[in-house]
mmCIF file of C-alpha atoms in Angstrom:
data_model
loop_
_atom_site.group_PDB
_atom_site.id
_atom_site.type_symbol
_atom_site.label_atom_id
_atom_site.label_comp_id
_atom_site.label_asym_id
_atom_site.label_seq_id
_atom_site.Cartn_x
_atom_site.Cartn_y
_atom_site.Cartn_z
ATOM 1 C CA UNK E 1 -25.601 20.203 -9.226
ATOM 2 C CA UNK E 2 -25.918 19.496 -12.923
ATOM 3 C CA UNK E 3 -24.654 16.444 -14.704
ATOM 4 C CA UNK E 4 -21.046 16.124 -15.769
ATOM 5 C CA UNK E 5 -20.030 16.666 -19.381
ATOM 6 C CA UNK E 6 -20.147 13.863 -21.924
ATOM 7 C CA UNK E 7 -16.394 13.359 -21.733
ATOM 8 C CA UNK E 8 -16.711 12.325 -18.066
ATOM 9 C CA UNK E 9 -19.525 9.916 -18.750
ATOM 10 C CA UNK E 10 -17.500 8.381 -21.542
ATOM 11 C CA UNK E 11 -14.590 7.870 -19.174
ATOM 12 C CA UNK E 12 -16.862 6.226 -16.626
ATOM 13 C CA UNK E 13 -18.230 3.857 -19.265
ATOM 14 C CA UNK E 14 -14.754 2.418 -19.723
ATOM 15 C CA UNK E 15 -14.433 1.723 -15.992
ATOM 16 C CA UNK E 16 -15.503 -1.984 -16.189
ATOM 17 C CA UNK E 17 -12.837 -2.565 -18.842
ATOM 18 C CA UNK E 18 -10.187 -1.076 -16.564
ATOM 19 C CA UNK E 19 -11.334 -3.317 -13.715
ATOM 20 C CA UNK E 20 -11.212 -6.401 -15.934
ATOM 21 C CA UNK E 21 -7.682 -5.643 -17.125
ATOM 22 C CA UNK E 22 -6.486 -5.134 -13.534
ATOM 23 C CA UNK E 23 -8.099 -8.333 -12.264
ATOM 24 C CA UNK E 24 -6.650 -10.431 -15.080
ATOM 25 C CA UNK E 25 -3.198 -8.906 -14.566
ATOM 26 C CA UNK E 26 -3.249 -9.516 -10.822
ATOM 27 C CA UNK E 27 -4.599 -13.041 -11.017
ATOM 28 C CA UNK E 28 -2.132 -13.963 -13.724
ATOM 29 C CA UNK E 29 0.991 -12.646 -12.075
ATOM 30 C CA UNK E 30 1.299 -15.129 -9.149
ATOM 31 C CA UNK E 31 0.690 -18.031 -11.500
ATOM 32 C CA UNK E 32 3.504 -16.825 -13.703
ATOM 33 C CA UNK E 33 6.031 -16.750 -10.889
ATOM 34 C CA UNK E 34 8.680 -19.434 -11.137
ATOM 35 C CA UNK E 35 9.485 -21.020 -7.800
ATOM 36 C CA UNK E 36 13.008 -21.189 -6.499
ATOM 37 C CA UNK E 37 14.278 -24.052 -4.366
ATOM 38 C CA UNK E 38 12.761 -24.009 -0.878
ATOM 39 C CA UNK E 39 15.946 -24.606 1.074
ATOM 40 C CA UNK E 40 15.877 -21.756 3.611
ATOM 41 C CA UNK E 41 16.049 -22.988 7.217
ATOM 42 C CA UNK E 42 14.431 -21.240 10.183
ATOM 43 C CA UNK E 43 15.245 -22.458 13.686
ATOM 44 C CA UNK E 44 12.724 -21.511 16.373
ATOM 45 C CA UNK E 45 13.580 -20.844 19.999
ATOM 46 C CA UNK E 46 11.607 -23.968 21.053
ATOM 47 C CA UNK E 47 13.887 -26.145 18.918
ATOM 48 C CA UNK E 48 11.493 -26.630 15.952
ATOM 49 C CA UNK E 49 12.898 -26.261 12.448
ATOM 50 C CA UNK E 50 11.043 -24.995 9.363
ATOM 51 C CA UNK E 51 12.417 -25.485 5.852
ATOM 52 C CA UNK E 52 10.988 -23.548 2.921
ATOM 53 C CA UNK E 53 11.218 -20.254 1.011
ATOM 54 C CA UNK E 54 11.438 -17.014 2.990
ATOM 55 C CA UNK E 55 9.056 -14.578 1.289
ATOM 56 C CA UNK E 56 9.465 -11.599 3.607
ATOM 57 C CA UNK E 57 9.533 -10.251 7.145
ATOM 58 C CA UNK E 58 6.879 -7.566 7.555
ATOM 59 C CA UNK E 59 4.987 -6.223 10.581
ATOM 60 C CA UNK E 60 6.760 -8.638 12.931
ATOM 61 C CA UNK E 61 5.816 -11.766 10.940
ATOM 62 C CA UNK E 62 8.279 -13.895 8.987
ATOM 63 C CA UNK E 63 6.394 -15.472 6.076
ATOM 64 C CA UNK E 64 7.718 -18.803 4.809
ATOM 65 C CA UNK E 65 6.316 -20.881 1.942
ATOM 66 C CA UNK E 66 6.799 -24.625 2.487
ATOM 67 C CA UNK E 67 6.173 -27.682 0.325
ATOM 68 C CA UNK E 68 3.949 -29.560 2.771
ATOM 69 C CA UNK E 69 2.421 -26.964 5.119
ATOM 70 C CA UNK E 70 1.831 -24.195 2.578
ATOM 71 C CA UNK E 71 2.266 -20.694 3.963
ATOM 72 C CA UNK E 72 3.610 -20.414 7.506
ATOM 73 C CA UNK E 73 3.689 -17.120 9.437
ATOM 74 C CA UNK E 74 6.184 -17.049 12.320
ATOM 75 C CA UNK E 75 6.452 -14.284 14.900
ATOM 76 C CA UNK E 76 9.932 -12.806 14.542
ATOM 77 C CA UNK E 77 10.502 -12.823 18.293
ATOM 78 C CA UNK E 78 10.175 -16.635 18.199
ATOM 79 C CA UNK E 79 12.921 -17.023 15.566
ATOM 80 C CA UNK E 80 16.371 -18.012 16.801
ATOM 81 C CA UNK E 81 18.342 -18.521 13.576
ATOM 82 C CA UNK E 82 17.839 -17.961 9.841
ATOM 83 C CA UNK E 83 19.859 -19.556 7.045
ATOM 84 C CA UNK E 84 19.452 -18.748 3.343
ATOM 85 C CA UNK E 85 21.891 -18.571 0.438
ATOM 86 C CA UNK E 86 19.589 -16.302 -1.574
ATOM 87 C CA UNK E 87 19.757 -12.522 -1.848
ATOM 88 C CA UNK E 88 17.708 -10.366 0.547
ATOM 89 C CA UNK E 89 17.335 -6.757 1.596
ATOM 90 C CA UNK E 90 17.484 -6.524 5.402
ATOM 91 C CA UNK E 91 16.319 -3.303 7.067
ATOM 92 C CA UNK E 92 16.919 -2.278 10.684
ATOM 93 C CA UNK E 93 14.782 -0.110 12.936
ATOM 94 C CA UNK E 94 17.248 2.784 12.515
ATOM 95 C CA UNK E 95 16.798 2.719 8.733
ATOM 96 C CA UNK E 96 20.040 0.958 7.812
ATOM 97 C CA UNK E 97 19.776 -1.431 4.857
ATOM 98 C CA UNK E 98 22.016 -4.396 4.121
ATOM 99 C CA UNK E 99 22.012 -6.707 1.112
ATOM 100 C CA UNK E 100 23.121 -10.311 0.891
ATOM 101 C CA UNK E 101 22.466 -13.857 2.031
ATOM 102 C CA UNK E 102 21.450 -14.550 5.645
ATOM 103 C CA UNK E 103 23.553 -16.875 7.780
ATOM 104 C CA UNK E 104 23.365 -17.790 11.484
ATOM 105 C CA UNK E 105 25.807 -16.123 13.846
ATOM 106 C CA UNK E 106 27.729 -17.896 16.593
ATOM 107 C CA UNK E 107 25.757 -15.610 18.941
ATOM 108 C CA UNK E 108 22.024 -16.323 18.711
ATOM 109 C CA UNK E 109 21.200 -12.666 19.386
ATOM 110 C CA UNK E 110 22.611 -11.745 15.964
ATOM 111 C CA UNK E 111 22.299 -12.645 12.296
ATOM 112 C CA UNK E 112 25.010 -12.307 9.671
ATOM 113 C CA UNK E 113 24.174 -10.767 6.292
ATOM 114 C CA UNK E 114 26.861 -11.656 3.749
ATOM 115 C CA UNK E 115 27.123 -9.426 0.663
ATOM 116 C CA UNK E 116 29.823 -8.421 -1.768
ATOM 117 C CA UNK E 117 31.751 -6.581 0.973
ATOM 118 C CA UNK E 118 31.673 -9.565 3.315
ATOM 119 C CA UNK E 119 29.562 -10.467 6.373
ATOM 120 C CA UNK E 120 27.866 -7.829 8.543
ATOM 121 C CA UNK E 121 26.640 -8.783 12.019
ATOM 122 C CA UNK E 122 23.184 -7.384 12.904
ATOM 123 C CA UNK E 123 21.227 -7.552 16.129
ATOM 124 C CA UNK E 124 18.352 -9.912 15.378
ATOM 125 C CA UNK E 125 15.602 -7.991 17.216
ATOM 126 C CA UNK E 126 16.555 -4.723 15.480
ATOM 127 C CA UNK E 127 15.585 -6.244 12.100
ATOM 128 C CA UNK E 128 12.186 -4.886 11.028
ATOM 129 C CA UNK E 129 11.999 -5.914 7.375
ATOM 130 C CA UNK E 130 13.377 -8.657 5.126
ATOM 131 C CA UNK E 131 12.541 -8.674 1.412
ATOM 132 C CA UNK E 132 13.546 -11.035 -1.366
ATOM 133 C CA UNK E 133 15.664 -9.520 -4.124
ATOM 134 C CA UNK E 134 15.128 -11.980 -6.946
ATOM 135 C CA UNK E 135 16.196 -11.433 -10.529
ATOM 136 C CA UNK E 136 12.755 -12.265 -11.947
ATOM 137 C CA UNK E 137 10.510 -9.257 -12.600
ATOM 138 C CA UNK E 138 7.265 -10.773 -11.311
ATOM 139 C CA UNK E 139 8.805 -12.045 -8.075
ATOM 140 C CA UNK E 140 9.586 -8.475 -7.037
ATOM 141 C CA UNK E 141 5.872 -7.602 -6.916
ATOM 142 C CA UNK E 142 3.423 -7.972 -4.048
ATOM 143 C CA UNK E 143 0.047 -6.392 -3.438
ATOM 144 C CA UNK E 144 -3.648 -6.851 -2.774
ATOM 145 C CA UNK E 145 -7.040 -6.619 -4.456
ATOM 146 C CA UNK E 146 -10.337 -5.992 -2.638
ATOM 147 C CA UNK E 147 -13.904 -5.631 -3.926
ATOM 148 C CA UNK E 148 -17.125 -4.612 -2.178
ATOM 149 C CA UNK E 149 -20.760 -4.394 -3.312
ATOM 150 C CA UNK E 150 -24.058 -3.611 -1.614
ATOM 151 C CA UNK E 151 -27.697 -3.233 -2.710
ATOM 152 C CA UNK E 152 -30.620 -1.775 -0.763
ATOM 153 C CA UNK E 153 -33.999 -2.650 -2.205
ATOM 154 C CA UNK E 154 -35.888 -0.038 -0.139
ATOM 155 C CA UNK E 155 -34.350 2.934 -1.950
ATOM 156 C CA UNK E 156 -33.007 1.083 -4.998
ATOM 157 C CA UNK E 157 -29.403 2.013 -4.212
ATOM 158 C CA UNK E 158 -26.241 0.174 -5.183
ATOM 159 C CA UNK E 159 -22.672 0.759 -4.049
ATOM 160 C CA UNK E 160 -19.532 -0.699 -5.609
ATOM 161 C CA UNK E 161 -15.935 -0.201 -4.493
ATOM 162 C CA UNK E 162 -12.649 -1.541 -5.777
ATOM 163 C CA UNK E 163 -9.180 -1.268 -4.284
ATOM 164 C CA UNK E 164 -5.840 -2.388 -5.688
ATOM 165 C CA UNK E 165 -2.341 -1.945 -4.271
ATOM 166 C CA UNK E 166 0.925 -3.146 -5.728
ATOM 167 C CA UNK E 167 4.556 -2.721 -4.700
ATOM 168 C CA UNK E 168 7.729 -3.336 -6.740
ATOM 169 C CA UNK E 169 10.983 -3.536 -4.782
ATOM 170 C CA UNK E 170 14.603 -3.044 -5.814
ATOM 171 C CA UNK E 171 17.609 -2.480 -3.526
ATOM 172 C CA UNK E 172 16.926 0.824 -1.681
ATOM 173 C CA UNK E 173 13.961 1.556 -3.974
ATOM 174 C CA UNK E 174 10.217 0.922 -3.677
ATOM 175 C CA UNK E 175 7.525 1.763 -6.237
ATOM 176 C CA UNK E 176 3.872 1.667 -5.152
ATOM 177 C CA UNK E 177 0.757 1.718 -7.309
ATOM 178 C CA UNK E 178 -2.706 2.236 -5.826
ATOM 179 C CA UNK E 179 -6.177 2.413 -7.348
ATOM 180 C CA UNK E 180 -9.388 3.208 -5.426
ATOM 181 C CA UNK E 181 -12.820 3.425 -7.056
ATOM 182 C CA UNK E 182 -16.228 4.101 -5.513
ATOM 183 C CA UNK E 183 -19.500 4.204 -7.450
ATOM 184 C CA UNK E 184 -22.892 4.887 -5.807
ATOM 185 C CA UNK E 185 -26.184 4.875 -7.678
ATOM 186 C CA UNK E 186 -29.625 5.546 -6.181
ATOM 187 C CA UNK E 187 -33.003 5.817 -7.819
ATOM 188 C CA UNK E 188 -33.982 9.416 -8.703
ATOM 189 C CA UNK E 189 -30.531 10.726 -7.740
ATOM 190 C CA UNK E 190 -27.424 11.428 -9.777
ATOM 191 C CA UNK E 191 -24.769 8.711 -9.712
ATOM 192 C CA UNK E 192 -21.716 9.652 -7.645
ATOM 193 C CA UNK E 193 -18.263 8.468 -8.675
ATOM 194 C CA UNK E 194 -14.835 8.795 -7.094
ATOM 195 C CA UNK E 195 -11.760 7.306 -8.772
ATOM 196 C CA UNK E 196 -8.152 7.833 -7.661
ATOM 197 C CA UNK E 197 -4.917 6.472 -9.096
ATOM 198 C CA UNK E 198 -1.620 7.026 -7.235
ATOM 199 C CA UNK E 199 1.924 6.223 -8.308
ATOM 200 C CA UNK E 200 4.775 6.729 -5.795
ATOM 201 C CA UNK E 201 8.473 5.988 -5.933
ATOM 202 C CA UNK E 202 10.659 6.091 -2.810
ATOM 203 C CA UNK E 203 14.451 6.115 -2.727
ATOM 204 C CA UNK E 204 15.662 5.126 0.748
ATOM 205 C CA UNK E 205 18.719 6.479 2.546
ATOM 206 C CA UNK E 206 20.225 5.914 5.974
ATOM 207 C CA UNK E 207 18.634 6.802 9.306
ATOM 208 C CA UNK E 208 15.083 6.304 7.956
ATOM 209 C CA UNK E 209 15.240 9.181 5.422
ATOM 210 C CA UNK E 210 13.833 8.863 1.916
ATOM 211 C CA UNK E 211 12.945 10.917 -1.147
ATOM 212 C CA UNK E 212 9.570 10.620 -2.878
ATOM 213 C CA UNK E 213 8.341 11.248 -6.418
ATOM 214 C CA UNK E 214 4.613 10.950 -7.093
ATOM 215 C CA UNK E 215 1.938 11.206 -9.778
ATOM 216 C CA UNK E 216 -1.756 11.224 -8.827
ATOM 217 C CA UNK E 217 -4.967 11.289 -10.859
ATOM 218 C CA UNK E 218 -8.383 11.901 -9.302
ATOM 219 C CA UNK E 219 -12.002 12.161 -10.445
ATOM 220 C CA UNK E 220 -14.755 13.139 -7.991
ATOM 221 C CA UNK E 221 -18.104 14.407 -9.246
ATOM 222 C CA UNK E 222 -19.323 15.110 -5.685
ATOM 223 C CA UNK E 223 -16.706 17.888 -5.559
ATOM 224 C CA UNK E 224 -17.443 18.856 -9.150
ATOM 225 C CA UNK E 225 -13.993 17.598 -10.172
ATOM 226 C CA UNK E 226 -13.713 16.151 -13.651
ATOM 227 C CA UNK E 227 -9.997 15.322 -13.438
ATOM 228 C CA UNK E 228 -7.105 16.439 -11.252
ATOM 229 C CA UNK E 229 -3.606 15.496 -12.448
ATOM 230 C CA UNK E 230 -0.856 16.037 -9.889
ATOM 231 C CA UNK E 231 2.892 15.587 -9.998
ATOM 232 C CA UNK E 232 5.557 16.386 -7.459
ATOM 233 C CA UNK E 233 7.753 15.032 -4.723
ATOM 234 C CA UNK E 234 9.374 15.642 -1.403
ATOM 235 C CA UNK E 235 11.572 14.430 1.426
ATOM 236 C CA UNK E 236 10.326 12.145 4.178
ATOM 237 C CA UNK E 237 11.392 10.253 7.250
ATOM 238 C CA UNK E 238 10.073 7.303 9.220
ATOM 239 C CA UNK E 239 9.817 8.915 12.640
ATOM 240 C CA UNK E 240 8.948 5.562 14.227
ATOM 241 C CA UNK E 241 9.753 2.185 12.658
ATOM 242 C CA UNK E 242 9.335 -1.007 14.652
ATOM 243 C CA UNK E 243 7.846 -4.461 14.115
ATOM 244 C CA UNK E 244 4.573 -3.153 15.550
ATOM 245 C CA UNK E 245 4.119 0.370 14.166
ATOM 246 C CA UNK E 246 5.316 3.018 11.705
ATOM 247 C CA UNK E 247 4.920 6.801 11.793
ATOM 248 C CA UNK E 248 5.992 8.644 8.633
ATOM 249 C CA UNK E 249 6.250 12.341 7.765
ATOM 250 C CA UNK E 250 6.564 13.604 4.174
ATOM 251 C CA UNK E 251 6.852 17.253 3.021
ATOM 252 C CA UNK E 252 7.260 18.641 -0.471
ATOM 253 C CA UNK E 253 5.680 20.470 -3.383
ATOM 254 C CA UNK E 254 3.094 19.708 -6.070
ATOM 255 C CA UNK E 255 1.982 20.990 -9.439
ATOM 256 C CA UNK E 256 -1.644 20.212 -10.245
ATOM 257 C CA UNK E 257 -3.889 20.704 -13.262
ATOM 258 C CA UNK E 258 -7.641 20.487 -12.676
ATOM 259 C CA UNK E 259 -10.572 20.186 -15.064
ATOM 260 C CA UNK E 260 -14.020 21.261 -13.870
ATOM 261 C CA UNK E 261 -17.324 21.238 -15.787
ATOM 262 C CA UNK E 262 -17.518 25.049 -15.779
ATOM 263 C CA UNK E 263 -13.789 25.681 -16.273
ATOM 264 C CA UNK E 264 -11.805 23.527 -18.694
ATOM 265 C CA UNK E 265 -8.437 23.876 -16.956
ATOM 266 C CA UNK E 266 -6.985 25.338 -13.742
ATOM 267 C CA UNK E 267 -3.286 25.007 -12.873
ATOM 268 C CA UNK E 268 -1.750 25.603 -9.452
ATOM 269 C CA UNK E 269 1.406 25.175 -7.379
ATOM 270 C CA UNK E 270 0.890 23.684 -3.922
ATOM 271 C CA UNK E 271 2.792 22.713 -0.797
ATOM 272 C CA UNK E 272 2.225 19.279 0.725
ATOM 273 C CA UNK E 273 2.592 17.797 4.190
ATOM 274 C CA UNK E 274 1.571 14.174 4.788
ATOM 275 C CA UNK E 275 1.527 12.275 8.064
ATOM 276 C CA UNK E 276 0.755 8.548 8.064
ATOM 277 C CA UNK E 277 0.533 6.001 10.860
ATOM 278 C CA UNK E 278 0.374 2.219 10.595
ATOM 279 C CA UNK E 279 0.079 -0.304 13.417
ATOM 280 C CA UNK E 280 -0.153 -4.085 13.422
ATOM 281 C CA UNK E 281 -1.363 -6.932 15.596
ATOM 282 C CA UNK E 282 -0.476 -10.503 14.664
ATOM 283 C CA UNK E 283 -2.406 -12.362 17.318
ATOM 284 C CA UNK E 284 -5.299 -14.073 15.529
ATOM 285 C CA UNK E 285 -6.967 -12.514 13.692
ATOM 286 C CA UNK E 286 -4.127 -10.553 12.098
ATOM 287 C CA UNK E 287 -5.104 -6.891 12.107
ATOM 288 C CA UNK E 288 -3.714 -3.714 10.561
ATOM 289 C CA UNK E 289 -4.778 -0.092 11.072
ATOM 290 C CA UNK E 290 -3.658 2.616 8.640
ATOM 291 C CA UNK E 291 -4.319 6.370 8.946
ATOM 292 C CA UNK E 292 -3.200 9.020 6.437
ATOM 293 C CA UNK E 293 -3.609 12.818 6.557
ATOM 294 C CA UNK E 294 -2.468 15.191 3.793
ATOM 295 C CA UNK E 295 -2.680 18.977 4.108
ATOM 296 C CA UNK E 296 -2.215 20.811 0.795
ATOM 297 C CA UNK E 297 -2.304 24.649 0.810
ATOM 298 C CA UNK E 298 -2.222 26.394 -2.549
ATOM 299 C CA UNK E 299 0.732 28.699 -3.202
ATOM 300 C CA UNK E 300 -0.656 30.175 -6.419
ATOM 301 C CA UNK E 301 -4.183 30.710 -5.013
ATOM 302 C CA UNK E 302 -3.710 32.001 -1.430
ATOM 303 C CA UNK E 303 -6.511 30.996 0.883
ATOM 304 C CA UNK E 304 -7.359 27.748 -0.870
ATOM 305 C CA UNK E 305 -6.720 24.628 1.213
ATOM 306 C CA UNK E 306 -7.212 20.978 0.369
ATOM 307 C CA UNK E 307 -7.218 18.249 3.012
ATOM 308 C CA UNK E 308 -7.360 14.512 2.351
ATOM 309 C CA UNK E 309 -7.943 12.066 5.210
ATOM 310 C CA UNK E 310 -8.256 8.303 4.940
ATOM 311 C CA UNK E 311 -8.204 5.346 7.310
ATOM 312 C CA UNK E 312 -8.318 1.575 6.859
ATOM 313 C CA UNK E 313 -8.935 -1.372 9.158
ATOM 314 C CA UNK E 314 -7.921 -4.788 7.814
ATOM 315 C CA UNK E 315 -8.661 -8.212 9.358
ATOM 316 C CA UNK E 316 -7.192 -11.362 7.865
ATOM 317 C CA UNK E 317 -9.857 -14.059 8.338
ATOM 318 C CA UNK E 318 -8.110 -16.745 6.241
ATOM 319 C CA UNK E 319 -4.646 -17.054 4.776
ATOM 320 C CA UNK E 320 -4.164 -14.293 2.199
ATOM 321 C CA UNK E 321 -7.857 -13.286 2.445
ATOM 322 C CA UNK E 322 -9.077 -10.350 4.492
ATOM 323 C CA UNK E 323 -11.993 -8.063 5.355
ATOM 324 C CA UNK E 324 -11.366 -4.331 5.070
ATOM 325 C CA UNK E 325 -13.257 -1.225 6.201
ATOM 326 C CA UNK E 326 -12.240 2.102 4.625
ATOM 327 C CA UNK E 327 -13.184 5.695 5.346
ATOM 328 C CA UNK E 328 -12.212 8.848 3.464
ATOM 329 C CA UNK E 329 -12.918 12.576 3.791
ATOM 330 C CA UNK E 330 -11.837 15.009 1.051
ATOM 331 C CA UNK E 331 -12.090 18.762 1.661
ATOM 332 C CA UNK E 332 -11.556 21.683 -0.715
ATOM 333 C CA UNK E 333 -12.072 25.124 0.814
ATOM 334 C CA UNK E 334 -12.340 27.113 -2.405
ATOM 335 C CA UNK E 335 -12.570 24.993 -5.539
ATOM 336 C CA UNK E 336 -13.311 26.692 -8.888
ATOM 337 C CA UNK E 337 -16.666 24.844 -9.138
ATOM 338 C CA UNK E 338 -18.757 27.126 -6.910
ATOM 339 C CA UNK E 339 -21.877 24.937 -6.773
ATOM 340 C CA UNK E 340 -19.975 21.808 -5.741
ATOM 341 C CA UNK E 341 -19.748 20.444 -2.201
ATOM 342 C CA UNK E 342 -16.677 21.351 -0.141
ATOM 343 C CA UNK E 343 -16.579 17.925 1.533
ATOM 344 C CA UNK E 344 -16.870 14.394 0.201
ATOM 345 C CA UNK E 345 -17.100 11.696 2.868
ATOM 346 C CA UNK E 346 -17.502 7.955 2.396
ATOM 347 C CA UNK E 347 -17.292 4.597 4.177
ATOM 348 C CA UNK E 348 -16.983 1.194 2.493
ATOM 349 C CA UNK E 349 -16.295 -2.446 3.325
ATOM 350 C CA UNK E 350 -14.820 -5.108 1.095
ATOM 351 C CA UNK E 351 -13.347 -8.599 0.873
ATOM 352 C CA UNK E 352 -9.823 -8.882 -0.478
ATOM 353 C CA UNK E 353 -6.931 -11.114 -1.429
ATOM 354 C CA UNK E 354 -3.228 -10.403 -0.787
ATOM 355 C CA UNK E 355 -0.581 -11.812 -3.118
#
């Protein structure tokens, strides 16, 4: 397959600048966060008491930031009472969401969430997610950054991969940003590059339903793809949502515009079905497994089918630092670039930091 046009090479040359801007933005944002008073109180079922700032409940772990012990992760099943006068979003396993401060109930099997409409009593073990709802912009963000690099002297090959994820939360809304980049270079072979940027916004409703709006951008010279710009949306539901696992189904439609070296522009309308599964283990080391499958048949070009599969395994080896293994497989049954591969498959490992 011949080399990509000059415009693609120019875009790739700006890649280190993009990485630098992202790294500086990510590293700067936690430092810019103003701390609130750490007066939340968590009573454990063994009688111990922890005072600090509740950051969130996610994947069955209640994360608390304290003045003297730093970050403390507490298994939710070991929590007896929670007290905080600050504003939180509390989500149940059935998809219900409540907003307000968290106060202990006279029955230890429940927690009271007190909002503008007054207190609501919730079964404690049905709570699957607690998120801060602070007024400061930067405090609503969380995310992760991971970087991997390898060099083999025998065949003079280098591999670099970068991953960034960020989430911005408002009441009943969640916006996610994700960037994945893979660059492989080997002596006497053409450099292969794969860059993807995804922007998703979810609006949550009752009973685990949500709507989704998305914008994706992808470059993959192994598939002969200069740039694919995609916009669309759909309706989804969390089929399973517990403190240990999540299974999510999303269906909708897409409009895509693709640029290939031999064809400057191809537009198409597509259907989309996405199934994702996430499971967690919080016995040391903390582990997370994520699997995502998207099937995208073309409506304007019958017979063309795109499939995107990805999986991730994450181990936290130190507080906020983790090791990650990623695998992806992209398939295009009938892309306009006839000489390009139909499949692009890759595996990478990296070290990352969650913030």
